[in-house]
Amino acid sequence: MGKLETFTRTSVCDKHGEYTEQGLKPFNSMLWSGCLKCGDELKAEADAIKAMEQKFKENQEQQVFFKSGGIMRRYQGLTLNNFSPMESQGAAFKIAMVFVKEFDRMERESKTIIFNGGVGTGKTRLVQSMLQSLGFGEYVRAVDISRRVRATYSSNESEISEVQKFVDCKCLVIDEVGIQGGTEKEENLITDIVDRRYGDMRPTIICSNLDNNQLEAAFGQRAWSRLQQNCIICPIKGQDQRKSTN
């Protein structure tokens, strides 16, 4: 078998500018290398996250975190490093990678990330993978926040102290926002927690099946306006993957 002929061409990378690109033509079609600097940066990011995940995996407190962090049994052991995003999840996956890799900056800037889209588009799996890559934080469904606060009515713990736990969490993920139902007070509870976390400069991740207009109605115009000052909204489109696997 003869040696493959190599080709070169001048290309332009949006980030690094002009560079010489290498190419091969193994099967009557050209394969180009792309920007090597971009490739090196992506590998460095993946290596950094992999090292972080390995350190956490070896931590004997992992099982404790699964419980305290609300990590579902179905998703335990899944991280961003072994997450294979579908095309429809590409943008959300990139945002998740940056959020985890640069969490200190996300915390300083009190970033809020909103992943919204239809049922079964992978939002829950993505955010649970994010928490396991971080090794801290808590995942909770909006309806369970209401239930946990309601449970204080028949206990010695106060409603304020239970709410404060959600406010103080280093990285809080609230899923199924907008469909929790309940009394008007319970519906406003999520808005209050997110608003107070915004005031305390704590990063929050929100998942919802609602579109932007519906989210604005759920949070209220004033809270939604404040939230958007430091918020990244990333729609995840696509079909219900749970149906496609049946």
C-alpha atoms as an extended CHARMM CRD file, in Angstrom:
* protein
*
       246  EXT
         1         1  MET       CA              0.0000000000        0.0000000000        0.0000000000  PROA      1               0.0000000000
         2         2  GLY       CA              1.5170000000        3.3360000000       -1.0720000000  PROA      2               0.0000000000
         3         3  LYS       CA              2.0670000000        6.2930000000        1.1910000000  PROA      3               0.0000000000
         4         4  LEU       CA             -0.8300000000        8.7430000000        1.3130000000  PROA      4               0.0000000000
         5         5  GLU       CA             -0.1700000000       12.0410000000       -0.3700000000  PROA      5               0.0000000000
         6         6  THR       CA             -0.4810000000       15.0450000000        1.9070000000  PROA      6               0.0000000000
         7         7  PHE       CA             -1.8740000000       18.4280000000        0.9630000000  PROA      7               0.0000000000
         8         8  THR       CA             -1.7790000000       21.8950000000        2.4650000000  PROA      8               0.0000000000
         9         9  ARG       CA             -3.9000000000       24.9810000000        2.1370000000  PROA      9               0.0000000000
        10        10  THR       CA             -4.2240000000       28.3470000000        3.7940000000  PROA      10              0.0000000000
        11        11  SER       CA             -7.2970000000       28.6240000000        6.0390000000  PROA      11              0.0000000000
        12        12  VAL       CA             -8.6280000000       31.1820000000        8.5010000000  PROA      12              0.0000000000
        13        13  CYS       CA             -9.7390000000       30.3520000000       12.0390000000  PROA      13              0.0000000000
        14        14  ASP       CA            -12.2670000000       32.7370000000       13.6010000000  PROA      14              0.0000000000
        15        15  LYS       CA            -10.2710000000       32.6520000000       16.8300000000  PROA      15              0.0000000000
        16        16  HSD       CA             -6.6140000000       32.2250000000       15.8130000000  PROA      16              0.0000000000
        17        17  GLY       CA             -6.5320000000       33.7990000000       12.3780000000  PROA      17              0.0000000000
        18        18  GLU       CA             -4.6950000000       32.5070000000        9.2920000000  PROA      18              0.0000000000
        19        19  TYR       CA             -2.9330000000       29.1290000000        9.4710000000  PROA      19              0.0000000000
        20        20  THR       CA             -1.6860000000       26.3300000000        7.2130000000  PROA      20              0.0000000000
        21        21  GLU       CA             -4.0630000000       23.3870000000        7.2130000000  PROA      21              0.0000000000
        22        22  GLN       CA             -2.9500000000       19.8010000000        6.5680000000  PROA      22              0.0000000000
        23        23  GLY       CA             -5.0150000000       17.4280000000        4.4410000000  PROA      23              0.0000000000
        24        24  LEU       CA             -5.2080000000       13.8140000000        3.2660000000  PROA      24              0.0000000000
        25        25  LYS       CA             -7.2190000000       12.1680000000        0.5190000000  PROA      25              0.0000000000
        26        26  PRO       CA             -7.6090000000        8.5070000000        1.5480000000  PROA      26              0.0000000000
        27        27  PHE       CA            -10.9750000000        7.6670000000       -0.0890000000  PROA      27              0.0000000000
        28        28  ASN       CA            -11.3720000000       10.1050000000       -2.9770000000  PROA      28              0.0000000000
        29        29  SER       CA            -12.4670000000       12.8320000000       -0.5750000000  PROA      29              0.0000000000
        30        30  MET       CA            -10.3510000000       15.3730000000        1.2400000000  PROA      30              0.0000000000
        31        31  LEU       CA             -9.9500000000       15.2710000000        5.0080000000  PROA      31              0.0000000000
        32        32  TRP       CA             -8.6450000000       18.5010000000        6.5200000000  PROA      32              0.0000000000
        33        33  SER       CA             -7.1110000000       18.8380000000        9.9640000000  PROA      33              0.0000000000
        34        34  GLY       CA             -8.7980000000       22.0580000000       11.0460000000  PROA      34              0.0000000000
        35        35  CYS       CA             -7.1310000000       24.5630000000       13.3450000000  PROA      35              0.0000000000
        36        36  LEU       CA             -4.5270000000       22.7130000000       15.4390000000  PROA      36              0.0000000000
        37        37  LYS       CA             -4.5730000000       25.4150000000       18.1200000000  PROA      37              0.0000000000
        38        38  CYS       CA             -8.3290000000       24.9530000000       18.5580000000  PROA      38              0.0000000000
        39        39  GLY       CA             -7.7780000000       21.2080000000       18.7620000000  PROA      39              0.0000000000
        40        40  ASP       CA             -5.1060000000       21.6430000000       21.4290000000  PROA      40              0.0000000000
        41        41  GLU       CA             -7.3720000000       23.9200000000       23.4660000000  PROA      41              0.0000000000
        42        42  LEU       CA            -10.2690000000       21.4590000000       23.3350000000  PROA      42              0.0000000000
        43        43  LYS       CA             -7.9710000000       18.6230000000       24.4040000000  PROA      43              0.0000000000
        44        44  ALA       CA             -6.5850000000       20.7050000000       27.2720000000  PROA      44              0.0000000000
        45        45  GLU       CA            -10.1300000000       21.4810000000       28.4620000000  PROA      45              0.0000000000
        46        46  ALA       CA            -11.1190000000       17.8170000000       28.2600000000  PROA      46              0.0000000000
        47        47  ASP       CA             -7.9520000000       16.7700000000       30.1140000000  PROA      47              0.0000000000
        48        48  ALA       CA             -8.5820000000       19.3280000000       32.8730000000  PROA      48              0.0000000000
        49        49  ILE       CA            -12.1610000000       18.1390000000       33.3930000000  PROA      49              0.0000000000
        50        50  LYS       CA            -11.0650000000       14.4940000000       33.2450000000  PROA      50              0.0000000000
        51        51  ALA       CA             -8.4740000000       15.1240000000       35.9600000000  PROA      51              0.0000000000
        52        52  MET       CA            -11.1100000000       16.8580000000       38.1070000000  PROA      52              0.0000000000
        53        53  GLU       CA            -13.5090000000       13.9510000000       37.6490000000  PROA      53              0.0000000000
        54        54  GLN       CA            -10.8360000000       11.3540000000       38.4390000000  PROA      54              0.0000000000
        55        55  LYS       CA             -9.9880000000       13.0980000000       41.6990000000  PROA      55              0.0000000000
        56        56  PHE       CA            -13.6550000000       13.1340000000       42.6820000000  PROA      56              0.0000000000
        57        57  LYS       CA            -14.1560000000        9.4830000000       41.6810000000  PROA      57              0.0000000000
        58        58  GLU       CA            -11.4420000000        8.4520000000       44.0820000000  PROA      58              0.0000000000
        59        59  ASN       CA            -13.0690000000       10.3960000000       46.8970000000  PROA      59              0.0000000000
        60        60  GLN       CA            -14.7020000000        8.0810000000       49.4240000000  PROA      60              0.0000000000
        61        61  GLU       CA            -17.4680000000       10.6240000000       49.9810000000  PROA      61              0.0000000000
        62        62  GLN       CA            -18.8820000000       10.0880000000       46.4990000000  PROA      62              0.0000000000
        63        63  GLN       CA            -21.8490000000        8.0540000000       47.7100000000  PROA      63              0.0000000000
        64        64  VAL       CA            -22.6190000000       10.7270000000       50.2940000000  PROA      64              0.0000000000
        65        65  PHE       CA            -22.6930000000       13.2930000000       47.5220000000  PROA      65              0.0000000000
        66        66  PHE       CA            -25.0600000000       11.1780000000       45.4260000000  PROA      66              0.0000000000
        67        67  LYS       CA            -27.5600000000       11.3990000000       48.2820000000  PROA      67              0.0000000000
        68        68  SER       CA            -26.9940000000       14.9860000000       49.4070000000  PROA      68              0.0000000000
        69        69  GLY       CA            -26.7200000000       16.2480000000       45.8280000000  PROA      69              0.0000000000
        70        70  GLY       CA            -29.9480000000       14.6410000000       44.6590000000  PROA      70              0.0000000000
        71        71  ILE       CA            -28.1610000000       12.5150000000       42.0420000000  PROA      71              0.0000000000
        72        72  MET       CA            -30.6320000000        9.9900000000       40.6900000000  PROA      72              0.0000000000
        73        73  ARG       CA            -29.5530000000        6.3560000000       40.6140000000  PROA      73              0.0000000000
        74        74  ARG       CA            -30.0980000000        6.2910000000       36.8330000000  PROA      74              0.0000000000
        75        75  TYR       CA            -27.4530000000        8.9930000000       36.3570000000  PROA      75              0.0000000000
        76        76  GLN       CA            -24.9210000000        8.1000000000       39.0490000000  PROA      76              0.0000000000
        77        77  GLY       CA            -21.4170000000        7.8700000000       37.5900000000  PROA      77              0.0000000000
        78        78  LEU       CA            -22.3060000000        9.9550000000       34.5290000000  PROA      78              0.0000000000
        79        79  THR       CA            -20.1620000000       13.0440000000       34.0240000000  PROA      79              0.0000000000
        80        80  LEU       CA            -19.5000000000       15.4910000000       31.2220000000  PROA      80              0.0000000000
        81        81  ASN       CA            -16.4510000000       13.4550000000       30.3040000000  PROA      81              0.0000000000
        82        82  ASN       CA            -18.5890000000       10.4420000000       29.3310000000  PROA      82              0.0000000000
        83        83  PHE       CA            -21.5100000000       12.5040000000       28.0070000000  PROA      83              0.0000000000
        84        84  SER       CA            -21.9600000000       12.0340000000       24.2610000000  PROA      84              0.0000000000
        85        85  PRO       CA            -24.1050000000       14.9660000000       23.1360000000  PROA      85              0.0000000000
        86        86  MET       CA            -26.5070000000       14.6610000000       20.2520000000  PROA      86              0.0000000000
        87        87  GLU       CA            -26.4270000000       17.3790000000       17.6120000000  PROA      87              0.0000000000
        88        88  SER       CA            -29.3870000000       19.1310000000       19.2540000000  PROA      88              0.0000000000
        89        89  GLN       CA            -27.4910000000       19.2340000000       22.5730000000  PROA      89              0.0000000000
        90        90  GLY       CA            -24.2410000000       20.6370000000       21.1500000000  PROA      90              0.0000000000
        91        91  ALA       CA            -24.6410000000       24.2430000000       22.2810000000  PROA      91              0.0000000000
        92        92  ALA       CA            -25.9060000000       23.2300000000       25.7280000000  PROA      92              0.0000000000
        93        93  PHE       CA            -22.9970000000       20.8190000000       26.1690000000  PROA      93              0.0000000000
        94        94  LYS       CA            -20.4550000000       23.5470000000       25.3630000000  PROA      94              0.0000000000
        95        95  ILE       CA            -22.0660000000       25.8820000000       27.8970000000  PROA      95              0.0000000000
        96        96  ALA       CA            -22.0370000000       23.0850000000       30.4800000000  PROA      96              0.0000000000
        97        97  MET       CA            -18.3280000000       22.4500000000       29.8600000000  PROA      97              0.0000000000
        98        98  VAL       CA            -17.4530000000       26.1400000000       30.3180000000  PROA      98              0.0000000000
        99        99  PHE       CA            -19.6300000000       26.3910000000       33.4410000000  PROA      99              0.0000000000
       100       100  VAL       CA            -17.8330000000       23.4540000000       35.0890000000  PROA      100             0.0000000000
       101       101  LYS       CA            -14.3240000000       24.3210000000       33.9250000000  PROA      101             0.0000000000
       102       102  GLU       CA            -14.6760000000       27.9830000000       34.9250000000  PROA      102             0.0000000000
       103       103  PHE       CA            -16.9360000000       27.5660000000       37.9510000000  PROA      103             0.0000000000
       104       104  ASP       CA            -14.9250000000       30.0360000000       40.0450000000  PROA      104             0.0000000000
       105       105  ARG       CA            -15.6780000000       32.7190000000       37.4590000000  PROA      105             0.0000000000
       106       106  MET       CA            -19.3240000000       31.6100000000       37.2230000000  PROA      106             0.0000000000
       107       107  GLU       CA            -19.5280000000       32.0140000000       40.9920000000  PROA      107             0.0000000000
       108       108  ARG       CA            -17.8940000000       35.4480000000       40.9780000000  PROA      108             0.0000000000
       109       109  GLU       CA            -20.2970000000       36.5660000000       38.2470000000  PROA      109             0.0000000000
       110       110  SER       CA            -23.2860000000       34.8010000000       39.8760000000  PROA      110             0.0000000000
       111       111  LYS       CA            -24.2620000000       33.2880000000       36.5340000000  PROA      111             0.0000000000
       112       112  THR       CA            -27.6650000000       31.7440000000       35.9800000000  PROA      112             0.0000000000
       113       113  ILE       CA            -27.9850000000       29.1080000000       33.2600000000  PROA      113             0.0000000000
       114       114  ILE       CA            -31.4080000000       28.1840000000       31.8830000000  PROA      114             0.0000000000
       115       115  PHE       CA            -31.7790000000       25.0470000000       29.7770000000  PROA      115             0.0000000000
       116       116  ASN       CA            -35.2740000000       24.9700000000       28.3270000000  PROA      116             0.0000000000
       117       117  GLY       CA            -36.8810000000       22.6900000000       25.7780000000  PROA      117             0.0000000000
       118       118  GLY       CA            -39.3720000000       19.9060000000       25.2650000000  PROA      118             0.0000000000
       119       119  VAL       CA            -39.7700000000       16.7200000000       27.2520000000  PROA      119             0.0000000000
       120       120  GLY       CA            -37.0520000000       14.1020000000       26.7920000000  PROA      120             0.0000000000
       121       121  THR       CA            -34.3870000000       16.3510000000       25.2310000000  PROA      121             0.0000000000
       122       122  GLY       CA            -31.7140000000       15.4270000000       27.7950000000  PROA      122             0.0000000000
       123       123  LYS       CA            -31.8420000000       18.4090000000       30.1500000000  PROA      123             0.0000000000
       124       124  THR       CA            -31.8850000000       16.3870000000       33.3780000000  PROA      124             0.0000000000
       125       125  ARG       CA            -29.0880000000       14.0630000000       32.3070000000  PROA      125             0.0000000000
       126       126  LEU       CA            -26.9500000000       17.0420000000       31.3220000000  PROA      126             0.0000000000
       127       127  VAL       CA            -27.3310000000       18.9310000000       34.6120000000  PROA      127             0.0000000000
       128       128  GLN       CA            -26.8090000000       15.7900000000       36.6930000000  PROA      128             0.0000000000
       129       129  SER       CA            -23.6030000000       15.1650000000       34.7480000000  PROA      129             0.0000000000
       130       130  MET       CA            -22.5450000000       18.7630000000       35.4290000000  PROA      130             0.0000000000
       131       131  LEU       CA            -22.9570000000       18.3340000000       39.1790000000  PROA      131             0.0000000000
       132       132  GLN       CA            -20.9820000000       15.0860000000       39.1640000000  PROA      132             0.0000000000
       133       133  SER       CA            -18.1710000000       16.7550000000       37.2270000000  PROA      133             0.0000000000
       134       134  LEU       CA            -18.1340000000       19.5500000000       39.8270000000  PROA      134             0.0000000000
       135       135  GLY       CA            -18.4000000000       17.1890000000       42.7980000000  PROA      135             0.0000000000
       136       136  PHE       CA            -20.6830000000       19.5270000000       44.7520000000  PROA      136             0.0000000000
       137       137  GLY       CA            -24.0480000000       21.2480000000       44.5560000000  PROA      137             0.0000000000
       138       138  GLU       CA            -27.6110000000       19.9850000000       44.6880000000  PROA      138             0.0000000000
       139       139  TYR       CA            -30.2440000000       18.9240000000       42.1580000000  PROA      139             0.0000000000
       140       140  VAL       CA            -33.8720000000       19.3590000000       43.1540000000  PROA      140             0.0000000000
       141       141  ARG       CA            -37.1800000000       19.4380000000       41.3160000000  PROA      141             0.0000000000
       142       142  ALA       CA            -39.2930000000       22.5420000000       41.8070000000  PROA      142             0.0000000000
       143       143  VAL       CA            -42.1680000000       20.4760000000       43.1960000000  PROA      143             0.0000000000
       144       144  ASP       CA            -39.8700000000       18.9270000000       45.8200000000  PROA      144             0.0000000000
       145       145  ILE       CA            -38.8090000000       22.3640000000       47.0470000000  PROA      145             0.0000000000
       146       146  SER       CA            -42.4700000000       23.0620000000       47.7780000000  PROA      146             0.0000000000
       147       147  ARG       CA            -42.8480000000       19.6830000000       49.5120000000  PROA      147             0.0000000000
       148       148  ARG       CA            -39.7710000000       20.1830000000       51.6860000000  PROA      148             0.0000000000
       149       149  VAL       CA            -40.8970000000       23.6370000000       52.7580000000  PROA      149             0.0000000000
       150       150  ARG       CA            -44.4240000000       22.3570000000       53.4000000000  PROA      150             0.0000000000
       151       151  ALA       CA            -42.9910000000       19.5870000000       55.5980000000  PROA      151             0.0000000000
       152       152  THR       CA            -41.6470000000       22.2030000000       58.0200000000  PROA      152             0.0000000000
       153       153  TYR       CA            -45.2130000000       23.1590000000       58.9470000000  PROA      153             0.0000000000
       154       154  SER       CA            -45.4990000000       19.9630000000       61.0100000000  PROA      154             0.0000000000
       155       155  SER       CA            -41.9310000000       19.9040000000       62.3560000000  PROA      155             0.0000000000
       156       156  ASN       CA            -39.6860000000       21.9160000000       64.6330000000  PROA      156             0.0000000000
       157       157  GLU       CA            -37.7710000000       23.3550000000       61.6730000000  PROA      157             0.0000000000
       158       158  SER       CA            -38.8130000000       26.7530000000       60.3750000000  PROA      158             0.0000000000
       159       159  GLU       CA            -39.8180000000       27.5260000000       56.7950000000  PROA      159             0.0000000000
       160       160  ILE       CA            -37.1880000000       30.2640000000       56.6650000000  PROA      160             0.0000000000
       161       161  SER       CA            -34.3320000000       27.9080000000       57.5730000000  PROA      161             0.0000000000
       162       162  GLU       CA            -35.4060000000       25.3850000000       54.9300000000  PROA      162             0.0000000000
       163       163  VAL       CA            -35.5740000000       28.0710000000       52.2490000000  PROA      163             0.0000000000
       164       164  GLN       CA            -32.1860000000       29.3690000000       53.3590000000  PROA      164             0.0000000000
       165       165  LYS       CA            -30.6140000000       25.9670000000       52.6180000000  PROA      165             0.0000000000
       166       166  PHE       CA            -31.5310000000       26.4070000000       48.9530000000  PROA      166             0.0000000000
       167       167  VAL       CA            -30.3150000000       30.0000000000       48.9760000000  PROA      167             0.0000000000
       168       168  ASP       CA            -26.9420000000       29.0270000000       50.4910000000  PROA      168             0.0000000000
       169       169  CYS       CA            -26.2300000000       26.0240000000       48.2210000000  PROA      169             0.0000000000
       170       170  LYS       CA            -22.9470000000       26.5230000000       46.3420000000  PROA      170             0.0000000000
       171       171  CYS       CA            -24.4950000000       25.4150000000       43.0340000000  PROA      171             0.0000000000
       172       172  LEU       CA            -28.2430000000       24.8060000000       42.9110000000  PROA      172             0.0000000000
       173       173  VAL       CA            -29.9760000000       23.0330000000       40.0300000000  PROA      173             0.0000000000
       174       174  ILE       CA            -33.7680000000       23.4490000000       39.9200000000  PROA      174             0.0000000000
       175       175  ASP       CA            -35.5450000000       21.1670000000       37.4520000000  PROA      175             0.0000000000
       176       176  GLU       CA            -39.0970000000       21.2210000000       36.0810000000  PROA      176             0.0000000000
       177       177  VAL       CA            -39.5630000000       24.9260000000       36.8340000000  PROA      177             0.0000000000
       178       178  GLY       CA            -42.9910000000       26.2220000000       35.8990000000  PROA      178             0.0000000000
       179       179  ILE       CA            -44.9720000000       23.0000000000       36.2870000000  PROA      179             0.0000000000
       180       180  GLN       CA            -44.8300000000       22.6080000000       40.0850000000  PROA      180             0.0000000000
       181       181  GLY       CA            -48.3560000000       23.9230000000       40.6210000000  PROA      181             0.0000000000
       182       182  GLY       CA            -49.5830000000       24.3000000000       44.2130000000  PROA      182             0.0000000000
       183       183  THR       CA            -50.7750000000       27.4380000000       45.9790000000  PROA      183             0.0000000000
       184       184  GLU       CA            -49.7930000000       30.9290000000       44.8510000000  PROA      184             0.0000000000
       185       185  LYS       CA            -47.3400000000       31.0450000000       47.7700000000  PROA      185             0.0000000000
       186       186  GLU       CA            -45.6930000000       27.8080000000       46.5970000000  PROA      186             0.0000000000
       187       187  GLU       CA            -45.5540000000       29.0340000000       43.0130000000  PROA      187             0.0000000000
       188       188  ASN       CA            -43.7640000000       32.1880000000       44.1930000000  PROA      188             0.0000000000
       189       189  LEU       CA            -41.3310000000       30.1470000000       46.2860000000  PROA      189             0.0000000000
       190       190  ILE       CA            -39.0480000000       29.2920000000       43.3440000000  PROA      190             0.0000000000
       191       191  THR       CA            -38.9750000000       32.9320000000       42.2510000000  PROA      191             0.0000000000
       192       192  ASP       CA            -38.0490000000       33.9700000000       45.7860000000  PROA      192             0.0000000000
       193       193  ILE       CA            -35.1940000000       31.4420000000       46.0250000000  PROA      193             0.0000000000
       194       194  VAL       CA            -33.7700000000       32.3020000000       42.5890000000  PROA      194             0.0000000000
       195       195  ASP       CA            -34.1030000000       36.0230000000       43.3180000000  PROA      195             0.0000000000
       196       196  ARG       CA            -32.3200000000       35.7080000000       46.6680000000  PROA      196             0.0000000000
       197       197  ARG       CA            -29.5440000000       33.6170000000       45.1310000000  PROA      197             0.0000000000
       198       198  TYR       CA            -29.1340000000       36.3510000000       42.5300000000  PROA      198             0.0000000000
       199       199  GLY       CA            -28.8050000000       38.8910000000       45.3310000000  PROA      199             0.0000000000
       200       200  ASP       CA            -26.2490000000       36.7060000000       47.1550000000  PROA      200             0.0000000000
       201       201  MET       CA            -24.3000000000       36.1560000000       43.8970000000  PROA      201             0.0000000000
       202       202  ARG       CA            -24.6850000000       32.3610000000       43.8060000000  PROA      202             0.0000000000
       203       203  PRO       CA            -24.8120000000       30.4890000000       40.4700000000  PROA      203             0.0000000000
       204       204  THR       CA            -28.0670000000       28.7240000000       39.6540000000  PROA      204             0.0000000000
       205       205  ILE       CA            -28.9930000000       26.2630000000       36.8970000000  PROA      205             0.0000000000
       206       206  ILE       CA            -32.6410000000       26.0560000000       35.8620000000  PROA      206             0.0000000000
       207       207  CYS       CA            -34.3160000000       23.4350000000       33.6670000000  PROA      207             0.0000000000
       208       208  SER       CA            -37.7800000000       23.9150000000       32.2550000000  PROA      208             0.0000000000
       209       209  ASN       CA            -40.1050000000       22.7530000000       29.5080000000  PROA      209             0.0000000000
       210       210  LEU       CA            -41.3820000000       26.3310000000       29.1970000000  PROA      210             0.0000000000
       211       211  ASP       CA            -40.3210000000       28.7700000000       26.4870000000  PROA      211             0.0000000000
       212       212  ASN       CA            -38.9430000000       32.2250000000       27.3280000000  PROA      212             0.0000000000
       213       213  ASN       CA            -42.3370000000       33.9700000000       27.3340000000  PROA      213             0.0000000000
       214       214  GLN       CA            -43.8140000000       31.3200000000       29.6250000000  PROA      214             0.0000000000
       215       215  LEU       CA            -40.8070000000       31.5530000000       31.9470000000  PROA      215             0.0000000000
       216       216  GLU       CA            -41.2330000000       35.3160000000       32.1770000000  PROA      216             0.0000000000
       217       217  ALA       CA            -44.8580000000       34.7780000000       33.1820000000  PROA      217             0.0000000000
       218       218  ALA       CA            -43.8330000000       32.1520000000       35.7500000000  PROA      218             0.0000000000
       219       219  PHE       CA            -41.1520000000       34.3250000000       37.3780000000  PROA      219             0.0000000000
       220       220  GLY       CA            -42.8930000000       37.6460000000       37.0080000000  PROA      220             0.0000000000
       221       221  GLN       CA            -41.6550000000       40.5750000000       34.9420000000  PROA      221             0.0000000000
       222       222  ARG       CA            -39.5180000000       42.1740000000       37.6800000000  PROA      222             0.0000000000
       223       223  ALA       CA            -37.7280000000       38.9900000000       38.7760000000  PROA      223             0.0000000000
       224       224  TRP       CA            -37.2800000000       37.8990000000       35.1510000000  PROA      224             0.0000000000
       225       225  SER       CA            -35.7230000000       41.2570000000       34.2780000000  PROA      225             0.0000000000
       226       226  ARG       CA            -33.1700000000       40.9650000000       37.1090000000  PROA      226             0.0000000000
       227       227  LEU       CA            -32.4820000000       37.3500000000       36.2270000000  PROA      227             0.0000000000
       228       228  GLN       CA            -31.6510000000       38.1730000000       32.6190000000  PROA      228             0.0000000000
       229       229  GLN       CA            -28.9240000000       40.6230000000       33.6290000000  PROA      229             0.0000000000
       230       230  ASN       CA            -26.5310000000       37.7470000000       34.2400000000  PROA      230             0.0000000000
       231       231  CYS       CA            -28.2440000000       34.8270000000       32.5720000000  PROA      231             0.0000000000
       232       232  ILE       CA            -27.4640000000       32.4650000000       29.7060000000  PROA      232             0.0000000000
       233       233  ILE       CA            -30.5960000000       30.9530000000       28.1570000000  PROA      233             0.0000000000
       234       234  CYS       CA            -29.9200000000       27.8630000000       26.0620000000  PROA      234             0.0000000000
       235       235  PRO       CA            -32.8400000000       26.1300000000       24.3210000000  PROA      235             0.0000000000
       236       236  ILE       CA            -32.4280000000       22.3920000000       23.7420000000  PROA      236             0.0000000000
       237       237  LYS       CA            -34.5340000000       21.3010000000       20.8010000000  PROA      237             0.0000000000
       238       238  GLY       CA            -35.2050000000       17.8890000000       19.3750000000  PROA      238             0.0000000000
       239       239  GLN       CA            -37.5470000000       14.9610000000       19.7630000000  PROA      239             0.0000000000
       240       240  ASP       CA            -38.3580000000       13.0600000000       22.9450000000  PROA      240             0.0000000000
       241       241  GLN       CA            -35.4020000000       10.6520000000       23.1840000000  PROA      241             0.0000000000
       242       242  ARG       CA            -37.1960000000        8.4760000000       25.7110000000  PROA      242             0.0000000000
       243       243  LYS       CA            -39.8250000000        7.6330000000       23.0920000000  PROA      243             0.0000000000
       244       244  SER       CA            -37.1960000000        6.8820000000       20.4570000000  PROA      244             0.0000000000
       245       245  THR       CA            -35.5390000000        4.2990000000       22.7290000000  PROA      245             0.0000000000
       246       246  ASN       CA            -38.7570000000        2.3710000000       23.3640000000  PROA      246             0.0000000000
